[in-house]
Structures are given as structure tokens and as C-alpha cells.
mmCIF file with all atom_site columns, C-alpha atoms and ligand atoms in Angstrom:
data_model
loop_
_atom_site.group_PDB
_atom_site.id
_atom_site.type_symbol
_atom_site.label_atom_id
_atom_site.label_alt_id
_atom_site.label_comp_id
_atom_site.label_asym_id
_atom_site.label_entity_id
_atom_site.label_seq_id
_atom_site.pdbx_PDB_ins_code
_atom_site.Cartn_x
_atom_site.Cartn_y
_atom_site.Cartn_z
_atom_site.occupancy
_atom_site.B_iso_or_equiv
_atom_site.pdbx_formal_charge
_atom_site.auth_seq_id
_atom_site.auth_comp_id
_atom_site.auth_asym_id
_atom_site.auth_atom_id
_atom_site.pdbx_PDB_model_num
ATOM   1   C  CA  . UNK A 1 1   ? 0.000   0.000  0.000   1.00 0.00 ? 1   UNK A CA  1
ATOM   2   C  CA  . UNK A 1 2   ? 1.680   3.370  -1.214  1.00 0.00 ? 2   UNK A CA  1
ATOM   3   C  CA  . UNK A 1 3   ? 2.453   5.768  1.165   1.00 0.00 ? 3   UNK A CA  1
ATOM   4   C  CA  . UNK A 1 4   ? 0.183   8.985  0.939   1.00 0.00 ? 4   UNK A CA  1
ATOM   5   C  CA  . UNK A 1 5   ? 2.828   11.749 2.809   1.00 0.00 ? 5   UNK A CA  1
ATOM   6   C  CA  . UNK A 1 6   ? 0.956   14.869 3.704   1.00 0.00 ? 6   UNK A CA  1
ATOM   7   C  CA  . UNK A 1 7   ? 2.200   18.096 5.355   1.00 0.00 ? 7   UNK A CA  1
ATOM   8   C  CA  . UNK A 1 8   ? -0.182  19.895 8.912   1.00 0.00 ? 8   UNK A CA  1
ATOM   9   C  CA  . UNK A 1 9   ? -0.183  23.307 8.714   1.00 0.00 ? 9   UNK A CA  1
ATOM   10  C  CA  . UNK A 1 10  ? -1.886  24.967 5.381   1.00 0.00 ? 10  UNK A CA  1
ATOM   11  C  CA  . UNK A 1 11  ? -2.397  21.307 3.840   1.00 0.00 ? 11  UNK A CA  1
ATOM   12  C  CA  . UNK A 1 12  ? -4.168  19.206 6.346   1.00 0.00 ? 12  UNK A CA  1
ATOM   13  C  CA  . UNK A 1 13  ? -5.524  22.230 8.469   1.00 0.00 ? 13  UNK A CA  1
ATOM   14  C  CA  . UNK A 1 14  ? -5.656  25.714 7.776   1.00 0.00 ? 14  UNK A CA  1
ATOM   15  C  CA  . UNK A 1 15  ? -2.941  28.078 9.738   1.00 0.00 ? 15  UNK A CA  1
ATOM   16  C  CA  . UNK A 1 16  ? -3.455  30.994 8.062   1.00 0.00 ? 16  UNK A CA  1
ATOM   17  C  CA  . UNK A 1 17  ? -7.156  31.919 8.924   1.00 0.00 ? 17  UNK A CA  1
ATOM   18  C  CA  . UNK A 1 18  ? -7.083  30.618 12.828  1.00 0.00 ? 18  UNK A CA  1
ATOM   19  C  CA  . UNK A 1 19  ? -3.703  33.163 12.853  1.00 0.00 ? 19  UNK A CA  1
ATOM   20  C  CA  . UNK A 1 20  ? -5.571  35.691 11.399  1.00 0.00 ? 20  UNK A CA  1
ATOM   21  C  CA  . UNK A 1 21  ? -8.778  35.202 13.927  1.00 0.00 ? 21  UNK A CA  1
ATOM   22  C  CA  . UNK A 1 22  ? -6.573  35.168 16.789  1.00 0.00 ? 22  UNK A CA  1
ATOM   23  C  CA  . UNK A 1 23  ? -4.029  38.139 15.862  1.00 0.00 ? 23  UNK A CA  1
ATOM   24  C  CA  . UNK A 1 24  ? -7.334  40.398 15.538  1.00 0.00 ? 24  UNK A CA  1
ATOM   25  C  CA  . UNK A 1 25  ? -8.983  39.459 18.712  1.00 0.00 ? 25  UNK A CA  1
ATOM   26  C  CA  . UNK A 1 26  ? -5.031  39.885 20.551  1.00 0.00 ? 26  UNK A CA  1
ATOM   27  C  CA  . UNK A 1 27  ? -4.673  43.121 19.172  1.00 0.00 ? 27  UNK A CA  1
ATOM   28  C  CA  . UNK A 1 28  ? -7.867  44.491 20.439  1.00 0.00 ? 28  UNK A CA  1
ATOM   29  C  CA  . UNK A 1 29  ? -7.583  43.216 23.136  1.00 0.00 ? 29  UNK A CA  1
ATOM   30  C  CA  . UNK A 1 30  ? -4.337  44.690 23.818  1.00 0.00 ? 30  UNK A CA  1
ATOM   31  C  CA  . UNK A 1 31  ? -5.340  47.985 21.768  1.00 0.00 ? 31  UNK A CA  1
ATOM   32  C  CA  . UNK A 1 32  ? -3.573  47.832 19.004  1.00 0.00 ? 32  UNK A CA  1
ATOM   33  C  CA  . UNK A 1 33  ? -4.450  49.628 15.586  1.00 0.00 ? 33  UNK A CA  1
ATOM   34  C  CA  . UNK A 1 34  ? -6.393  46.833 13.929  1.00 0.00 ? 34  UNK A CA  1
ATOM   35  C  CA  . UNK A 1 35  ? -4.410  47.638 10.620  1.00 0.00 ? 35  UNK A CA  1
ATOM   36  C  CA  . UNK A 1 36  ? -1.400  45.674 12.714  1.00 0.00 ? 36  UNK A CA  1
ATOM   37  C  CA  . UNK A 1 37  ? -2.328  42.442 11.649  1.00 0.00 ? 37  UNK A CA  1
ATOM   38  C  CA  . UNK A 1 38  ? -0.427  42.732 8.294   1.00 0.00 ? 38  UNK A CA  1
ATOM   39  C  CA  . UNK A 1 39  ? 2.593   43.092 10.694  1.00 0.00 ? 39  UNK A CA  1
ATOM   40  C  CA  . UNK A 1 40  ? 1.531   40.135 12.699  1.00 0.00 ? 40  UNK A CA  1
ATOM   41  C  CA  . UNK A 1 41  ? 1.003   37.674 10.443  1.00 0.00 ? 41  UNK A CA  1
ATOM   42  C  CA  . UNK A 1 42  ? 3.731   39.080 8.347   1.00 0.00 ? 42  UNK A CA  1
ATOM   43  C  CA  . UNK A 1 43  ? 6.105   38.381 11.670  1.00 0.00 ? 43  UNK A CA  1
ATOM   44  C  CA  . UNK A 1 44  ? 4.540   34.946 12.134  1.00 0.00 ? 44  UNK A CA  1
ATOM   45  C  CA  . UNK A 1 45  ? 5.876   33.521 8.543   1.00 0.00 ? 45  UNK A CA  1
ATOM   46  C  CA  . UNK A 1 46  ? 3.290   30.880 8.455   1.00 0.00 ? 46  UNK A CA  1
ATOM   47  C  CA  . UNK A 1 47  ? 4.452   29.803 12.124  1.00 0.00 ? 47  UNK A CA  1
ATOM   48  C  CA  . UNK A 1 48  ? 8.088   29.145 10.902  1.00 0.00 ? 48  UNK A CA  1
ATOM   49  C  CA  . UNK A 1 49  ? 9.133   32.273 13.002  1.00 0.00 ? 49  UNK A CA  1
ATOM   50  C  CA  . UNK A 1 50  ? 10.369  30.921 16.210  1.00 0.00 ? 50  UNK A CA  1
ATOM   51  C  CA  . UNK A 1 51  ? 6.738   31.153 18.891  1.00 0.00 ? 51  UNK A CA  1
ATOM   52  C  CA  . UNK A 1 52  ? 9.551   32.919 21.979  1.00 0.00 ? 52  UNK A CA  1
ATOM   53  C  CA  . UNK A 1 53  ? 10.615  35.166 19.135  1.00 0.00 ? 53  UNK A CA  1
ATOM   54  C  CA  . UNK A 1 54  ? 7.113   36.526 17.781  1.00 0.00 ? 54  UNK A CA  1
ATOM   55  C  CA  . UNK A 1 55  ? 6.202   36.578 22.035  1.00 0.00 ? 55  UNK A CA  1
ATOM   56  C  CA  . UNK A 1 56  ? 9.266   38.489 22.193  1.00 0.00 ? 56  UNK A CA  1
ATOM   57  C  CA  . UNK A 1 57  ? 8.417   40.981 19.616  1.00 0.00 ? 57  UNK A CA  1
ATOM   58  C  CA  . UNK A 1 58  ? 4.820   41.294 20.556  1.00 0.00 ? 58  UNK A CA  1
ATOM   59  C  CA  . UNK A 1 59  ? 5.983   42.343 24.109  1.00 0.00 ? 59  UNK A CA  1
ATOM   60  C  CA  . UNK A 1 60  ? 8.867   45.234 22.404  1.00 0.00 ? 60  UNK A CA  1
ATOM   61  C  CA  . UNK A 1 61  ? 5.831   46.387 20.653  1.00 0.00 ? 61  UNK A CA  1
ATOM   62  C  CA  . UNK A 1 62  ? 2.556   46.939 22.816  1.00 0.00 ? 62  UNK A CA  1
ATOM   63  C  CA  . UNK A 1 63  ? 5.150   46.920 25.672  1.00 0.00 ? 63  UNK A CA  1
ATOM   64  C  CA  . UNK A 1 64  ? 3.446   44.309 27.399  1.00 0.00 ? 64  UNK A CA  1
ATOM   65  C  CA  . UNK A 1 65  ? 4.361   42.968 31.056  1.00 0.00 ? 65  UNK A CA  1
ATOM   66  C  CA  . UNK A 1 66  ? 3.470   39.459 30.650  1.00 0.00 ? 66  UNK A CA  1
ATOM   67  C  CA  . UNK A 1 67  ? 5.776   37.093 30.806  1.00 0.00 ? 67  UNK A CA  1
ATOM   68  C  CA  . UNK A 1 68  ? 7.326   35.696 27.514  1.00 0.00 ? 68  UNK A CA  1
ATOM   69  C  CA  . UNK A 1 69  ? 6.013   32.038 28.194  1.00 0.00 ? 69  UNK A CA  1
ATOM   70  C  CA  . UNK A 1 70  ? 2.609   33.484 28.747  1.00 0.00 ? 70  UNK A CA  1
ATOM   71  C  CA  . UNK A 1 71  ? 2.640   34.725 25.436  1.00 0.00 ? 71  UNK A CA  1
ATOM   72  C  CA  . UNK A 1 72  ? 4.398   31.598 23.971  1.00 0.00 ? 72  UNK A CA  1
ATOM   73  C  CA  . UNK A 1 73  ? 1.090   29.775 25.139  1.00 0.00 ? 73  UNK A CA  1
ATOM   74  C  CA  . UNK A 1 74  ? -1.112  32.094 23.976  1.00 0.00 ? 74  UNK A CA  1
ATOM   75  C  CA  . UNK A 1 75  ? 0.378   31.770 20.735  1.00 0.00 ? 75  UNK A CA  1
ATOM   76  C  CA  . UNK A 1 76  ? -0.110  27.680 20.641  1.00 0.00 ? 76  UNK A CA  1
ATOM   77  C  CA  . UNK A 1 77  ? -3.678  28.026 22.352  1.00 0.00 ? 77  UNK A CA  1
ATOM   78  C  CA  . UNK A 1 78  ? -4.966  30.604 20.680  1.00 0.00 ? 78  UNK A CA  1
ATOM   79  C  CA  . UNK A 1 79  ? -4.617  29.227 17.343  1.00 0.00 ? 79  UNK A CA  1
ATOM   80  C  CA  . UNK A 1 80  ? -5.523  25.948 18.515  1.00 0.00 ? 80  UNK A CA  1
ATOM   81  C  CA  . UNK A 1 81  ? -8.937  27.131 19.475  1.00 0.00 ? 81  UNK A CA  1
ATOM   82  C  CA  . UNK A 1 82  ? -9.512  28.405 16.042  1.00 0.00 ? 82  UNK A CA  1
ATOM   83  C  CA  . UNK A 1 83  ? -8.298  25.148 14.227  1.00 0.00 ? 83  UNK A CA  1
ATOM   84  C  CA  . UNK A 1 84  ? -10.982 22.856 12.266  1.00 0.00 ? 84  UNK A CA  1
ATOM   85  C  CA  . UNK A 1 85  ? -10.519 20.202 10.476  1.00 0.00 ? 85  UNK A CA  1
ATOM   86  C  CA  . UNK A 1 86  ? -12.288 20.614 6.559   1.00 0.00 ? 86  UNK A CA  1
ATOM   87  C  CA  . UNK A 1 87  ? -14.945 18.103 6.117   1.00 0.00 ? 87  UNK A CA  1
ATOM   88  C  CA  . UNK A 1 88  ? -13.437 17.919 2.533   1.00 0.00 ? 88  UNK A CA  1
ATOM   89  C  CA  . UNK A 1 89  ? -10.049 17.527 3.579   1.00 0.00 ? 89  UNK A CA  1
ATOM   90  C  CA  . UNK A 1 90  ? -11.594 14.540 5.506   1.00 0.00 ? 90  UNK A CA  1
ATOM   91  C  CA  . UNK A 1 91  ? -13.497 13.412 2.722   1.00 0.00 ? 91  UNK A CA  1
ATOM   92  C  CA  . UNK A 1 92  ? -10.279 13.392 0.566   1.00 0.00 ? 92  UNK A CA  1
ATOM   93  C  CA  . UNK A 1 93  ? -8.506  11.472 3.693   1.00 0.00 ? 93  UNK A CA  1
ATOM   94  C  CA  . UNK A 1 94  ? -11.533 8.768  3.096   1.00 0.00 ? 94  UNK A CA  1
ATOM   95  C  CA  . UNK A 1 95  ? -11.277 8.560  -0.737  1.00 0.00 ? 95  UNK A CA  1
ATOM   96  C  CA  . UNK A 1 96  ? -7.502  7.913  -0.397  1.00 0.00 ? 96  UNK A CA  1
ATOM   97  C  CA  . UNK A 1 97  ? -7.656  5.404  2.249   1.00 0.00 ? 97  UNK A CA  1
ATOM   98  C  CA  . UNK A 1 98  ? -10.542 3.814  0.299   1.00 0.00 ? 98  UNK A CA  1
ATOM   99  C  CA  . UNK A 1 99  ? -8.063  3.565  -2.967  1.00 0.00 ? 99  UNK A CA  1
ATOM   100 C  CA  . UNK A 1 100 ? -5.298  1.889  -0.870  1.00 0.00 ? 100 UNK A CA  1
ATOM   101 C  CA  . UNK A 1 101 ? -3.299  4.666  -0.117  1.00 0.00 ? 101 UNK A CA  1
ATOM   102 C  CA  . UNK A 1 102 ? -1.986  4.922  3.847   1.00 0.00 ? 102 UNK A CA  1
ATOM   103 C  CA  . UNK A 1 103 ? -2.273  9.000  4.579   1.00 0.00 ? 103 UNK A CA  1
ATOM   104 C  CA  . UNK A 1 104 ? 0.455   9.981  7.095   1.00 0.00 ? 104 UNK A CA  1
ATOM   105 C  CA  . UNK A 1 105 ? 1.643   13.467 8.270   1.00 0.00 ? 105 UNK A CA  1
ATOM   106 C  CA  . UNK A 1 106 ? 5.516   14.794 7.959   1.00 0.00 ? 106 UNK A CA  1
ATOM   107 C  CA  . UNK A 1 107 ? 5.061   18.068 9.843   1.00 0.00 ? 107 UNK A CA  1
ATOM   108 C  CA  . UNK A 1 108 ? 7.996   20.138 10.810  1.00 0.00 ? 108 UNK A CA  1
ATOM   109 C  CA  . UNK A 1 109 ? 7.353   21.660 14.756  1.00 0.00 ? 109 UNK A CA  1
ATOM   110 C  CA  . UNK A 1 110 ? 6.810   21.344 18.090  1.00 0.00 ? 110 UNK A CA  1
ATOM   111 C  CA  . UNK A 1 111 ? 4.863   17.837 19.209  1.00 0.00 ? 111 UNK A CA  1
ATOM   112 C  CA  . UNK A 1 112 ? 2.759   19.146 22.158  1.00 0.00 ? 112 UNK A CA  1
ATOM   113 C  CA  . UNK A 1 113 ? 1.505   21.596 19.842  1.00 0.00 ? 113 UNK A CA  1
ATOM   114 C  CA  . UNK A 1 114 ? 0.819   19.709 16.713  1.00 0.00 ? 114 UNK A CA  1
ATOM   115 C  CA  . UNK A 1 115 ? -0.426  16.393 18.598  1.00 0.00 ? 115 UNK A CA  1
ATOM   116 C  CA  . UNK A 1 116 ? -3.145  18.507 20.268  1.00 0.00 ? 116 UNK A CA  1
ATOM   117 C  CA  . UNK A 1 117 ? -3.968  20.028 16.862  1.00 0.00 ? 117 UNK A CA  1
ATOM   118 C  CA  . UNK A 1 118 ? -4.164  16.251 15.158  1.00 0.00 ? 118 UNK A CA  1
ATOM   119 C  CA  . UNK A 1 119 ? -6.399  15.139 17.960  1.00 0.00 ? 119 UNK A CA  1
ATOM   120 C  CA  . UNK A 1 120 ? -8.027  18.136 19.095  1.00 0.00 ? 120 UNK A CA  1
ATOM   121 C  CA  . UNK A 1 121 ? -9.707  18.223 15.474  1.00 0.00 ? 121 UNK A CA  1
ATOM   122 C  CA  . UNK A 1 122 ? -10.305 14.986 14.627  1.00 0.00 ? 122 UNK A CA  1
ATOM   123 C  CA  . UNK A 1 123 ? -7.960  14.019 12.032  1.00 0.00 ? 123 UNK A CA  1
ATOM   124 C  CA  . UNK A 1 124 ? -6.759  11.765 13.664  1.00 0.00 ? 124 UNK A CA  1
ATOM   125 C  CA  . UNK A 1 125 ? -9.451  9.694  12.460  1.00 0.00 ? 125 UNK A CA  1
ATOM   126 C  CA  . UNK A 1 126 ? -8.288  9.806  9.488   1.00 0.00 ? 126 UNK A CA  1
ATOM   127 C  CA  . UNK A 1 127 ? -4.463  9.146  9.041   1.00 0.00 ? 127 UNK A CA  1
ATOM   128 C  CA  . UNK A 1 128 ? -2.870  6.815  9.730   1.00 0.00 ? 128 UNK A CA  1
ATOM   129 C  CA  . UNK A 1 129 ? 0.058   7.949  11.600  1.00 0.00 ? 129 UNK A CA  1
ATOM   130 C  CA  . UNK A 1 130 ? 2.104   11.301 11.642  1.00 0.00 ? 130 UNK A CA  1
ATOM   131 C  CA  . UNK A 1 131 ? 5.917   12.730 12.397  1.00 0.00 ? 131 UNK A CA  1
ATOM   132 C  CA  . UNK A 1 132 ? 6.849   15.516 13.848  1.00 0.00 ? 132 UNK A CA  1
ATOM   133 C  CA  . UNK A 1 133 ? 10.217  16.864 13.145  1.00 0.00 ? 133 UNK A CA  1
ATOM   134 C  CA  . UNK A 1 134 ? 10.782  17.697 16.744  1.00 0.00 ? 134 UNK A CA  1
ATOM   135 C  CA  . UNK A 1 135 ? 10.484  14.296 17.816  1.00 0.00 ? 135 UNK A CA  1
ATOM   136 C  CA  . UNK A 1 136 ? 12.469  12.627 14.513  1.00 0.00 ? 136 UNK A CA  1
ATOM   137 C  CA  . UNK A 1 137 ? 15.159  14.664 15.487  1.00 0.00 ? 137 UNK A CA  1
ATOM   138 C  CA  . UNK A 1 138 ? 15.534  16.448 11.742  1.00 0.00 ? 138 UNK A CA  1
ATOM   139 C  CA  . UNK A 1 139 ? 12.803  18.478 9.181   1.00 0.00 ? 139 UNK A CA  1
ATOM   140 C  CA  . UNK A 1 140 ? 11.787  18.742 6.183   1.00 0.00 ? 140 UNK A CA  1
ATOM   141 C  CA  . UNK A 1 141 ? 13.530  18.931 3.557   1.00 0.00 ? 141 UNK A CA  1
ATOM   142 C  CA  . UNK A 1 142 ? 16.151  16.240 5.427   1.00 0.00 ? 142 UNK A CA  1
ATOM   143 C  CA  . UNK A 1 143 ? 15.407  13.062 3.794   1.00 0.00 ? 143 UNK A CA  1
ATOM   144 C  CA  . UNK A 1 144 ? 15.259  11.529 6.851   1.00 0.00 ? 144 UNK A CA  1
ATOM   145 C  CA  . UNK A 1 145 ? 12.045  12.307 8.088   1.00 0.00 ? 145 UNK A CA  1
ATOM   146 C  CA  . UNK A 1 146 ? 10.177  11.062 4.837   1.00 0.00 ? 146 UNK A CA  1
ATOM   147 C  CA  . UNK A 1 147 ? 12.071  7.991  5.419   1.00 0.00 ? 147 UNK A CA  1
ATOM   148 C  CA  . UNK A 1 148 ? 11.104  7.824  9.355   1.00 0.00 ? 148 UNK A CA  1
ATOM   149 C  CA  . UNK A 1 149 ? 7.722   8.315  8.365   1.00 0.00 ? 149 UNK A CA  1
ATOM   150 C  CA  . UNK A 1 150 ? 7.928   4.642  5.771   1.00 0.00 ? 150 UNK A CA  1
ATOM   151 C  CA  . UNK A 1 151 ? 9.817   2.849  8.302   1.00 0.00 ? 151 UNK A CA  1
ATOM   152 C  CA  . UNK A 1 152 ? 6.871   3.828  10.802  1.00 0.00 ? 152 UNK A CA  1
ATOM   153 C  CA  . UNK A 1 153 ? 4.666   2.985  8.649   1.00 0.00 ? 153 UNK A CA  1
ATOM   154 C  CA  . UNK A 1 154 ? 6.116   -0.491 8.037   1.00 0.00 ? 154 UNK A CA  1
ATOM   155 C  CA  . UNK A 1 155 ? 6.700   0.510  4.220   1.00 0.00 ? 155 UNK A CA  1
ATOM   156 C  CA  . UNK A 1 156 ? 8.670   1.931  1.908   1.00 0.00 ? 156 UNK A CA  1
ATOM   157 C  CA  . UNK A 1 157 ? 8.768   5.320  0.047   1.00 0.00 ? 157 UNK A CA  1
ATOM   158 C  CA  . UNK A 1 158 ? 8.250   3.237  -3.035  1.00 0.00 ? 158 UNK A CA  1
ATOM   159 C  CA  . UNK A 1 159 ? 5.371   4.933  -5.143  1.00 0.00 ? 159 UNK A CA  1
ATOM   160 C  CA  . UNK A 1 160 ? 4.498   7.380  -2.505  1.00 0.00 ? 160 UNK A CA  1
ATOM   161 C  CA  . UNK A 1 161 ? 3.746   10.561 -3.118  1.00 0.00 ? 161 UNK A CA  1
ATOM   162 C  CA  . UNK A 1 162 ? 4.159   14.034 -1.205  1.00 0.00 ? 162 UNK A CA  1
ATOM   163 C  CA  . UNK A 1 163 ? 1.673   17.171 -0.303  1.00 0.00 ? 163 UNK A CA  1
ATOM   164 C  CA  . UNK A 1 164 ? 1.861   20.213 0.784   1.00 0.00 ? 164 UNK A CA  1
ATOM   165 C  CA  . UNK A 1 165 ? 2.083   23.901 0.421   1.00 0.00 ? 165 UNK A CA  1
ATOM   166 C  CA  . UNK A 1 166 ? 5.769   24.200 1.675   1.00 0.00 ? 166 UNK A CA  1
ATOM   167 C  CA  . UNK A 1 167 ? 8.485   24.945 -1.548  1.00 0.00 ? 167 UNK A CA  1
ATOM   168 C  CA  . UNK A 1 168 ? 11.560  24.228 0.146   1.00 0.00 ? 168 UNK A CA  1
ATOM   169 C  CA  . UNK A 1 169 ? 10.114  21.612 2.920   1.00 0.00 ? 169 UNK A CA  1
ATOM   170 C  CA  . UNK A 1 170 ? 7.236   19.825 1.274   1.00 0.00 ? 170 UNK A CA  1
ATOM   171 C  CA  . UNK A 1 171 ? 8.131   19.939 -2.640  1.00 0.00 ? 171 UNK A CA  1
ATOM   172 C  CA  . UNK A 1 172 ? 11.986  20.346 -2.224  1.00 0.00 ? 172 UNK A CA  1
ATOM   173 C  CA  . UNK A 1 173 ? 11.771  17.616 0.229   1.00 0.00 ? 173 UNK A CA  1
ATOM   174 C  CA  . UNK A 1 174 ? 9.677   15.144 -1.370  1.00 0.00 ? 174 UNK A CA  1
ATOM   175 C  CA  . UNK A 1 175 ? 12.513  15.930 -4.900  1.00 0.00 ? 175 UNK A CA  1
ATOM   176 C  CA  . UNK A 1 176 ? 15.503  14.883 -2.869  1.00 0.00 ? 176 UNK A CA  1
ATOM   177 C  CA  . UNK A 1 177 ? 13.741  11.611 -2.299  1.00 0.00 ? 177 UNK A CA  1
ATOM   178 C  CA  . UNK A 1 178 ? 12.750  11.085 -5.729  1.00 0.00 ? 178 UNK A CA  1
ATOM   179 C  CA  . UNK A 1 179 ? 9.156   11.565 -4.773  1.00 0.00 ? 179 UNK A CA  1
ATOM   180 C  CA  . UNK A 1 180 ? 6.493   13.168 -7.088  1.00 0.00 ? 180 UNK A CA  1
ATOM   181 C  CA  . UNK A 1 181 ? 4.545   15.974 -5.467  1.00 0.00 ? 181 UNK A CA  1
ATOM   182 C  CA  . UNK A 1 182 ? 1.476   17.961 -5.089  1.00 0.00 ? 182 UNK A CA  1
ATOM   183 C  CA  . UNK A 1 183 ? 1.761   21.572 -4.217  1.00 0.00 ? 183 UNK A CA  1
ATOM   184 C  CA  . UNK A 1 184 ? -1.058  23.753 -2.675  1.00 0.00 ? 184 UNK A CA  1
ATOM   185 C  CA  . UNK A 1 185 ? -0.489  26.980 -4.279  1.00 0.00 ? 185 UNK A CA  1
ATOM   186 C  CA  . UNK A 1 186 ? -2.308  29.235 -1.602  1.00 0.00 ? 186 UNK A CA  1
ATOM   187 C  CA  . UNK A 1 187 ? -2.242  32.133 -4.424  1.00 0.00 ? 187 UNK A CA  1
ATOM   188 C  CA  . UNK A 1 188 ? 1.229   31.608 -5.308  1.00 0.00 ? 188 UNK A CA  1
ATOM   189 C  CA  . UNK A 1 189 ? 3.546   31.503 -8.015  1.00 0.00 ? 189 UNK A CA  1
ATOM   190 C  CA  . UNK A 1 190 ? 6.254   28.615 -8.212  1.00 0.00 ? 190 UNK A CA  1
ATOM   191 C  CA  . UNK A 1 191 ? 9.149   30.256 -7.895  1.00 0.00 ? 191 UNK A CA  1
ATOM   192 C  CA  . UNK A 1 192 ? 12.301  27.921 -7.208  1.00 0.00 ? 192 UNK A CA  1
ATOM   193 C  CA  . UNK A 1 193 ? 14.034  26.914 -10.112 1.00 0.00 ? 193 UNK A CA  1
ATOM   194 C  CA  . UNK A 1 194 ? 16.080  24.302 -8.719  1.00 0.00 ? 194 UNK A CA  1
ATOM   195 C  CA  . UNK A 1 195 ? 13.130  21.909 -8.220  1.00 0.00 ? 195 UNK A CA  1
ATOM   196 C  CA  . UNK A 1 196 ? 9.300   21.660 -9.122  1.00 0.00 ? 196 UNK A CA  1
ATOM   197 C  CA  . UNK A 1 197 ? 6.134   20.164 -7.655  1.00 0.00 ? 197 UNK A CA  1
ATOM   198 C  CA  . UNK A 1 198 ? 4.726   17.472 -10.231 1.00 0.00 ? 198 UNK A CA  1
ATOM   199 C  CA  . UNK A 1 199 ? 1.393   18.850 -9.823  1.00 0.00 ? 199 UNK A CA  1
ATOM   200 C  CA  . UNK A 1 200 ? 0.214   21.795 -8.488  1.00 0.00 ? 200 UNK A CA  1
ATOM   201 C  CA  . UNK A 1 201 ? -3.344  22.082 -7.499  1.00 0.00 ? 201 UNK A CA  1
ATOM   202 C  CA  . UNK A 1 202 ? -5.705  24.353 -4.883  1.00 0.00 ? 202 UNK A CA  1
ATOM   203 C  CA  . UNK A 1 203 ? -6.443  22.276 -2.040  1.00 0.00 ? 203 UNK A CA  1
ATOM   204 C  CA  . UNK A 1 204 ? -6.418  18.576 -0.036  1.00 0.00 ? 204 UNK A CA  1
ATOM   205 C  CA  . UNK A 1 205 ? -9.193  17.211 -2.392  1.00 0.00 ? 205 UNK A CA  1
ATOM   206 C  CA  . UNK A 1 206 ? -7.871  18.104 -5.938  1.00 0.00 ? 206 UNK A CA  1
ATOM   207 C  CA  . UNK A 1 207 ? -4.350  16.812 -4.291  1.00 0.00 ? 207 UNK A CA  1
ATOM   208 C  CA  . UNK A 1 208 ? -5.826  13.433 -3.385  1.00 0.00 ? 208 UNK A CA  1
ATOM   209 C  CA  . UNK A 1 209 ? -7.668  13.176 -7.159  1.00 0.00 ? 209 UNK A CA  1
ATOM   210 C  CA  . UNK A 1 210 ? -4.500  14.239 -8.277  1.00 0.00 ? 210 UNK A CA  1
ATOM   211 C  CA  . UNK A 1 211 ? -2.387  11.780 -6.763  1.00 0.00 ? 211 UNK A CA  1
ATOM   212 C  CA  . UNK A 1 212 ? -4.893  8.711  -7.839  1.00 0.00 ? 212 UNK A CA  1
ATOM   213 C  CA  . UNK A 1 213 ? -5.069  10.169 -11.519 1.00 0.00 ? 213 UNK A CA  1
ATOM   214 C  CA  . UNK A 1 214 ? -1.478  10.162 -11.599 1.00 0.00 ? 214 UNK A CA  1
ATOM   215 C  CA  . UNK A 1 215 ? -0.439  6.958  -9.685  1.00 0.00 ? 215 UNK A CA  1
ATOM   216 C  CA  . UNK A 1 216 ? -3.402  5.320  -12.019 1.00 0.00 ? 216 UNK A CA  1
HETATM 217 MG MG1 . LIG B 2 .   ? 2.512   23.869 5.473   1.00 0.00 ? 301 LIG B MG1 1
#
């Protein structure tokens, strides 16, 4: 059974809009112009910026007294609370399991916080497994972690494919395995030149049809 390898955050489960939710309801409540949120989500980078960095700059900003690691879990809860899982993205999960394909996250962060995510909306119903890079001990792109995720799986990377919206982890990753790919676009342009996705689509359930189309 071919390995289906599919990235969290913007694939799986939208970031963006549970950011955006939270940022705006933070920066009223802290009274903040509401115009900051291009400078919030602009400092969050999709969650790549470190969490005790953005807490860090929040605090310089609004010069806010609470502690850092107040704000760090603020940051994790907050956008927790806002997280749901797609029907169609589960309806996708179904349609792939149901073709033979085994669905498992590769996510790059923080386990706590992407375990609670997984389970907190549902999906883990509907995968079979996932790996988080801060328990594998390496990321995306390392080739390592799509390989953790086979040998978990009891399989190999043979005919599996990879999705996600990430250039450099999800697409750049899967190419230095020799995997094909399926990039989410979000309203972007490909714009690497040293590697492409195979297919490039706008969401979970065109990935999935994509995927069976092209392993078909
Ligand atoms: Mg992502």
C-alpha cells in the first residue's frame, strides 16, 4: 500500500485563517491599531518564526508585562482554538484510504503543539500515523524524516507521493527523495528553479484526485 505523505499546517488544516482570527482578537484586546495584523502575520511567517521570538516581539511592541512564556502559550492556544478540520479535507482522507493509499503526516514543529492540533480536530481519524520533526530529530527537507515516516509505517517510500504547500520543505523535500509531489499553491507563483512540484493544485481534495489520476 503506497504511502500517501501529507504536510499539517496549510495542507491538512488551515494556519493561516485561525492566525488571522486570533491576531485580531489579541490586538484588540491589547489595543492595538487593527491595521497591525499585516505586521503580525507578516512576523509569524506561516508559524516558521520561532513562537519565543514573535512573544518576544509582541511584548517590544505593545510593551506588554506578561511574561514571555505566557505569550508563547497564547500563541499555541490561541490558534488551537480556532483550528478545524475541513470536512473535505476529511473526505479526501476517506477517498484515499478507500483507494489503498496509507495518509500519514511529515510536519515540521513542536509535538505538544501539533499532537493537540491532530487530535483536538479529529484528524486523527483519518491518518494513519504522523511525524513531527521535533520528535524525529531532523525536518523537512532532510530526507530523513520522509524515510522515518515509511519505516513507521512499516513501508517503503516506493510509489508514494508528497503534499503540501511548503516549496523548500514539502516539494523540495519530497525531490531529494525522488518523490512526485502535489503543491497547494495558496495564491502563489512557483518560484524555485532548482526543483518543481509534479502537480500543483488548490487544495487537499484536488491533491488526493490528483495523486490517484497520476499513480493510475
Ligand atoms: Mg505547510
Amino acid at each position: 500500500m503506497p504511502l500517501l505523505l501529507l504536510d499539517l499546517d496549510d495542507t491538512l488544516l488551515d494556519r493561516a485563517g485561525p492566525f488571522r482570527a486570533w491576531g485580531e482578537r489579541f490586538l484588540a484586546d491589547v489595543g492595538a491599531p487593527a491595521s497591525d495584523i499585516d505586521w503580525l502575520v507578516s512576523n509569524d511567517a506561516d508559524g516558521l518564526t520561532d513562537r519565543w521570538d514573535l512573544a518576544d516581539a509582541l511584548r517590544h511592541r505593545y510593551g506588554l508585562l506578561v511574561p514571555s512564556a505566557d505569550l508563547v502559550e497564547e500563541l499555541h492556544d490561541g490558534v488551537l482554538a480556532h483550528t478545524r478540520l475541513d470536512p473535505l479535507v476529511a473526505c479526501a482522507l476517506r477517498i484515499a484510504h478507500g483507494a489503498g493509499w496509507v495518509p500519514v503526516v511529515v510536519s515540521n514543529g513542536a509535538v505538544r503543539q501539533h499532537e493537540a492540533k491532530i487530535r483536538g480536530t479529529g484528524l486523527d481519524r483519518y491518518v494513519a500515523d504522523w511525524v513531527i520533526s521535533e520528535e524525529a530529530g531532523f525536518g523537512k527537507p532532510n530526507p530523513r524524516i520522509f524515510e522515518l515516516a515509511a519505516r513507521r509505517a512499516g513501508t517503503t517510500l516506493r510509489g508514494a507521493w508528497m503534499v503540501g504547500d511548503g516549496p523548500e520543505g514539502d516539494i523540495g523535500g519530497a525531490a531529494a527523495v525522488g518523490l512526485p509531489s502535489v503543491w497547494l499553491h495558496r495564491g502563489r507563483v512557483w518560484a524555485d528553479p532548482r526543483c518543481a512540484p509534479t502537480v500543483t493544485v488548490d487544495g487537499v481534495l484536488a491533491a488526493v484526485a490528483a495523486v490517484l489520476a497520476g499513480a493510475g
